[in-house]
């Protein structure tokens, strides 16, 4: 039996009836209608065929049968095994590297903490020694004053007027001492001079303000015990109004000082009450202490200039000596070595003087700050930062405080742990006290490289105020460079390209500077001065590096 005979007769009849109906309808239509229908039906049939073909192709592309497991050849299996082993090895190495880096960082922090603690103990010992010396000087001063007073009384008794004048020049508040200073049995210098009959000494003491009316313990006056008629006549004819005038001026001065001190005490007490009521700390300034701080600041600046000169001179002499040694100039090297030792001695003395000046200034500022309730770093909008948090605060700027402030950071690093920390980081580190580091070309390349690779340019000024010197060195690279760097105009509109020289090589081409790296650049100044100049604290964002708590 053929395939046609197997089809259902129902379906065959239905198709025939449908076909007949279509033909009948077309036969009744006009020729134009039949032609139009033929075109339409032909287009529809072609469109349907194309759509079906497209669906089949799409279905063939998107719907793929599941792949069967393909067995790898031994070579392919070996390659996969090697790749897996290699990736595992690299991962283990990376893990070991990161663990080592973490351990190194923790070891560095521990070492810095120990060094900082040792430095803290040493500083406390130095401060204690300085206070001891100060107390010893005060005791020595009181002892010397007592000796001078004894000498004055004896010189007056012996009639040595020149000795009296010399002693009065040595003694502070000489006029007051002449007026109220008394020895045994309440006898004043003029009493003893009159008793000894020394006319010139009596006249000198009267002119310096000695009061001839002061009685001794037995009730006698200088005039009553005078052993010479000329002395008696001098005391009788002396214009007591001159003595009263000097006494009045002195009393007025003492009263003015007492009133000023009383006003300061009252103001401090009142502000203390206000602080307690308002639960805040108001500044209380001492005018005399403020003047002392100003004087100590000037002395500190002078010592800083001397210290800077000593550093520069020593570096010059070392360079000269190294040159002689390198060239085999033995005789000259002996001479330059002696000069180096002399420069070292000068530097040591300058360091001692600078340290003493800094200690006095620090103590005075500490006292003033305790009275005012202020903090130099915090008052300038800065922060305090433990050395362990420098990575977060300085390098990563977590919280964006440095970026929001807009100033470059200044590390107030009195114990040197931050400088050590930065030496171990990826920074361009320069020592401002080393002439080689501050040469214009080296400074230029350090700045340019820090911008190019997006890392900090660190300039360590140690304990010397070298900010003006650093600015001058920057301006020697390019005129006005220091100002462009401070206000950050150097980083805008590719102005940093003005630092590039034709001999720098392709690594400093325009295309090598990426914006994301440039934005990571920063200028960091480091100082060991406990109280940096106000201008420096204002121009930079101060970060006071704090000592960690000692581990018990």
Tab-separated table of N, CA, C and O in Angstrom, residues 232-290:
chain	number	residue	atom	x	y	z
A	232	UNK	N	77.093	113.622	110.214
A	232	UNK	CA	75.898	114.113	110.907
A	232	UNK	C	75.291	115.283	110.156
A	232	UNK	O	74.075	115.377	109.963
A	233	UNK	N	76.147	116.211	109.713
A	233	UNK	CA	75.655	117.386	108.980
A	233	UNK	C	74.985	116.975	107.679
A	233	UNK	O	73.943	117.522	107.277
A	234	UNK	N	75.571	115.996	106.981
A	234	UNK	CA	74.988	115.527	105.716
A	234	UNK	C	73.611	114.924	105.941
A	234	UNK	O	72.662	115.208	105.199
A	235	UNK	N	73.472	114.151	106.984
A	235	UNK	CA	72.180	113.526	107.269
A	235	UNK	C	71.156	114.566	107.714
A	235	UNK	O	69.968	114.455	107.378
A	236	UNK	N	71.621	115.585	108.501
A	236	UNK	CA	70.691	116.617	108.957
A	236	UNK	C	70.234	117.513	107.811
A	236	UNK	O	69.078	117.943	107.772
A	237	UNK	N	71.126	117.804	106.872
A	237	UNK	CA	70.811	118.728	105.785
A	237	UNK	C	70.211	118.026	104.549
A	237	UNK	O	69.896	118.676	103.559
A	238	UNK	N	70.103	116.700	104.615
A	238	UNK	CA	69.574	115.975	103.438
A	238	UNK	C	68.091	116.277	103.252
A	238	UNK	O	67.319	116.297	104.213
A	239	UNK	N	67.693	116.575	101.980
A	239	UNK	CA	66.308	116.876	101.664
A	239	UNK	C	65.515	115.565	101.651
A	239	UNK	O	65.617	114.761	100.719
A	240	UNK	N	64.744	115.363	102.700
A	240	UNK	CA	63.990	114.121	102.808
A	240	UNK	C	62.881	114.013	101.757
A	240	UNK	O	62.361	112.923	101.504
A	241	UNK	N	62.527	115.163	101.146
A	241	UNK	CA	61.490	115.103	100.104
A	241	UNK	C	61.977	114.291	98.899
A	241	UNK	O	61.185	113.632	98.214
A	242	UNK	N	63.309	114.332	98.644
A	242	UNK	CA	63.847	113.522	97.549
A	242	UNK	C	63.686	112.037	97.857
A	242	UNK	O	63.309	111.234	96.992
A	243	UNK	N	63.975	111.685	99.121
A	243	UNK	CA	63.775	110.292	99.522
A	243	UNK	C	62.307	109.917	99.455
A	243	UNK	O	61.949	108.827	98.980
A	244	UNK	N	61.431	110.842	99.922
A	244	UNK	CA	59.994	110.554	99.879
A	244	UNK	C	59.505	110.386	98.442
A	244	UNK	O	58.633	109.544	98.152
A	245	UNK	N	60.074	111.205	97.526
A	245	UNK	CA	59.676	111.104	96.122
A	245	UNK	C	60.052	109.744	95.540
A	245	UNK	O	59.261	109.093	94.859
A	246	UNK	N	61.284	109.320	95.856
A	246	UNK	CA	61.714	108.013	95.357
A	246	UNK	C	60.904	106.895	95.995
A	246	UNK	O	60.522	105.926	95.343
A	247	UNK	N	60.622	107.047	97.298
A	247	UNK	CA	59.808	106.043	97.982
A	247	UNK	C	58.399	105.992	97.403
A	247	UNK	O	57.806	104.918	97.250
A	248	UNK	N	57.884	107.182	97.097
A	248	UNK	CA	56.528	107.251	96.543
A	248	UNK	C	56.464	106.583	95.163
A	248	UNK	O	55.530	105.833	94.856
A	249	UNK	N	57.489	106.853	94.332
A	249	UNK	CA	57.516	106.233	93.007
A	249	UNK	C	57.620	104.714	93.109
A	249	UNK	O	56.942	103.968	92.397
A	250	UNK	N	58.486	104.302	94.042
A	250	UNK	CA	58.663	102.869	94.193
A	250	UNK	C	57.402	102.217	94.743
A	250	UNK	O	56.989	101.141	94.297
A	251	UNK	N	56.782	102.881	95.690
A	251	UNK	CA	55.560	102.336	96.259
A	251	UNK	C	54.457	102.282	95.202
A	251	UNK	O	53.690	101.320	95.139
A	252	UNK	N	54.413	103.342	94.372
A	252	UNK	CA	53.427	103.350	93.297
A	252	UNK	C	53.656	102.215	92.306
A	252	UNK	O	52.707	101.579	91.837
A	253	UNK	N	54.936	101.975	91.999
A	253	UNK	CA	55.254	100.884	91.079
A	253	UNK	C	54.883	99.544	91.674
A	253	UNK	O	54.312	98.671	90.989
A	254	UNK	N	55.197	99.366	92.951
A	254	UNK	CA	54.836	98.117	93.604
A	254	UNK	C	53.325	97.941	93.668
A	254	UNK	O	52.794	96.845	93.456
A	255	UNK	N	52.620	99.032	93.934
A	255	UNK	CA	51.172	98.965	94.004
A	255	UNK	C	50.572	98.646	92.635
A	255	UNK	O	49.610	97.873	92.519
A	256	UNK	N	51.165	99.269	91.583
A	256	UNK	CA	50.657	99.001	90.230
A	256	UNK	C	50.837	97.528	89.859
A	256	UNK	O	49.933	96.900	89.300
A	257	UNK	N	51.988	96.980	90.193
A	257	UNK	CA	52.230	95.561	89.903
A	257	UNK	C	51.292	94.672	90.710
A	257	UNK	O	50.774	93.681	90.201
A	258	UNK	N	51.078	95.065	91.980
A	258	UNK	CA	50.181	94.267	92.809
A	258	UNK	C	48.752	94.315	92.268
A	258	UNK	O	48.048	93.298	92.225
A	259	UNK	N	48.330	95.511	91.833
A	259	UNK	CA	46.981	95.636	91.265
A	259	UNK	C	46.839	94.852	89.973
A	259	UNK	O	45.806	94.215	89.732
A	260	UNK	N	47.890	94.909	89.140
A	260	UNK	CA	47.854	94.157	87.880
A	260	UNK	C	47.767	92.661	88.138
A	260	UNK	O	46.986	91.950	87.508
A	261	UNK	N	48.556	92.196	89.095
A	261	UNK	CA	48.529	90.779	89.441
A	261	UNK	C	47.175	90.389	90.026
A	261	UNK	O	46.629	89.322	89.717
A	262	UNK	N	46.616	91.280	90.846
A	262	UNK	CA	45.309	91.006	91.441
A	262	UNK	C	44.222	90.957	90.372
A	262	UNK	O	43.334	90.096	90.406
A	263	UNK	N	44.308	91.882	89.400
A	263	UNK	CA	43.330	91.866	88.308
A	263	UNK	C	43.420	90.581	87.497
A	263	UNK	O	42.404	89.999	87.113
A	264	UNK	N	44.639	90.152	87.245
A	264	UNK	CA	44.817	88.906	86.492
A	264	UNK	C	44.263	87.715	87.256
A	264	UNK	O	43.610	86.842	86.680
A	265	UNK	N	44.497	87.724	88.571
A	265	UNK	CA	43.963	86.633	89.386
A	265	UNK	C	42.442	86.655	89.414
A	265	UNK	O	41.780	85.611	89.331
A	266	UNK	N	41.874	87.873	89.539
A	266	UNK	CA	40.420	87.989	89.532
A	266	UNK	C	39.832	87.559	88.194
A	266	UNK	O	38.803	86.873	88.149
A	267	UNK	N	40.511	87.983	87.108
A	267	UNK	CA	40.022	87.590	85.782
A	267	UNK	C	40.085	86.086	85.600
A	267	UNK	O	39.167	85.466	85.051
A	268	UNK	N	41.167	85.502	86.076
A	268	UNK	CA	41.306	84.054	85.957
A	268	UNK	C	40.240	83.339	86.786
A	268	UNK	O	39.651	82.353	86.341
A	269	UNK	N	39.989	83.859	87.993
A	269	UNK	CA	38.964	83.246	88.848
A	269	UNK	C	37.584	83.368	88.227
A	269	UNK	O	36.813	82.407	88.195
A	270	UNK	N	37.285	84.546	87.682
A	270	UNK	CA	35.983	84.768	87.066
A	270	UNK	C	35.797	83.898	85.833
A	270	UNK	O	34.751	83.298	85.631
A	271	UNK	N	36.816	83.826	85.017
A	271	UNK	CA	36.700	82.996	83.815
A	271	UNK	C	36.633	81.517	84.172
A	271	UNK	O	36.000	80.735	83.487
A	272	UNK	N	37.313	81.169	85.267
A	272	UNK	CA	37.188	79.793	85.728
A	272	UNK	C	35.759	79.476	86.133
A	272	UNK	O	35.247	78.392	85.853
A	273	UNK	N	35.096	80.443	86.790
A	273	UNK	CA	33.689	80.251	87.150
A	273	UNK	C	32.826	80.134	85.898
A	273	UNK	O	31.909	79.314	85.832
A	274	UNK	N	33.111	80.989	84.904
A	274	UNK	CA	32.359	80.908	83.653
A	274	UNK	C	32.575	79.562	82.966
A	274	UNK	O	31.644	78.985	82.410
A	275	UNK	N	33.825	79.090	83.028
A	275	UNK	CA	34.113	77.783	82.413
A	275	UNK	C	33.299	76.690	83.087
A	275	UNK	O	32.782	75.789	82.443
A	276	UNK	N	33.235	76.797	84.413
A	276	UNK	CA	32.507	75.776	85.145
A	276	UNK	C	31.023	75.839	84.830
A	276	UNK	O	30.360	74.816	84.685
A	277	UNK	N	30.498	77.082	84.700
A	277	UNK	CA	29.081	77.221	84.389
A	277	UNK	C	28.775	76.776	82.968
A	277	UNK	O	27.780	76.115	82.721
A	278	UNK	N	29.632	77.180	82.053
A	278	UNK	CA	29.385	76.863	80.637
A	278	UNK	C	29.995	75.541	80.214
A	278	UNK	O	29.861	75.141	79.071
A	279	UNK	N	30.690	74.873	81.155
A	279	UNK	CA	31.341	73.584	80.860
A	279	UNK	C	32.294	73.699	79.686
A	279	UNK	O	32.326	72.853	78.799
A	280	UNK	N	33.060	74.746	79.660
A	280	UNK	CA	34.063	74.936	78.625
A	280	UNK	C	35.233	75.702	79.208
A	280	UNK	O	35.147	76.245	80.301
A	281	UNK	N	36.317	75.736	78.471
A	281	UNK	CA	37.563	76.311	78.956
A	281	UNK	C	37.862	77.584	78.193
A	281	UNK	O	38.027	77.556	76.986
A	282	UNK	N	37.859	78.708	78.901
A	282	UNK	CA	38.136	80.000	78.262
A	282	UNK	C	39.608	80.330	78.407
A	282	UNK	O	40.227	80.024	79.413
A	283	UNK	N	40.219	80.993	77.394
A	283	UNK	CA	41.640	81.318	77.471
A	283	UNK	C	41.918	82.425	78.470
A	283	UNK	O	41.208	83.410	78.530
A	284	UNK	N	42.949	82.236	79.277
A	284	UNK	CA	43.401	83.241	80.232
A	284	UNK	C	44.867	83.496	79.945
A	284	UNK	O	45.690	82.611	80.071
A	285	UNK	N	45.192	84.697	79.509
A	285	UNK	CA	46.556	85.001	79.100
A	285	UNK	C	47.251	85.861	80.146
A	285	UNK	O	46.648	86.748	80.754
A	286	UNK	N	48.494	85.579	80.364
A	286	UNK	CA	49.341	86.383	81.247
A	286	UNK	C	50.205	87.283	80.381
A	286	UNK	O	50.937	86.803	79.520
A	287	UNK	N	50.071	88.589	80.598
A	287	UNK	CA	50.813	89.529	79.755
A	287	UNK	C	52.311	89.363	79.947
A	287	UNK	O	53.084	89.385	78.988
A	288	UNK	N	52.718	89.183	81.207
A	288	UNK	CA	54.151	89.021	81.448
A	288	UNK	C	54.665	87.724	80.828
A	288	UNK	O	55.759	87.683	80.259
A	289	UNK	N	53.875	86.650	80.936
A	289	UNK	CA	54.283	85.378	80.345
A	289	UNK	C	54.294	85.455	78.828
A	289	UNK	O	55.170	84.886	78.175
A	290	UNK	N	53.326	86.181	78.258
A	290	UNK	CA	53.299	86.349	76.804
A	290	UNK	C	54.544	87.085	76.321
A	290	UNK	O	55.156	86.714	75.312
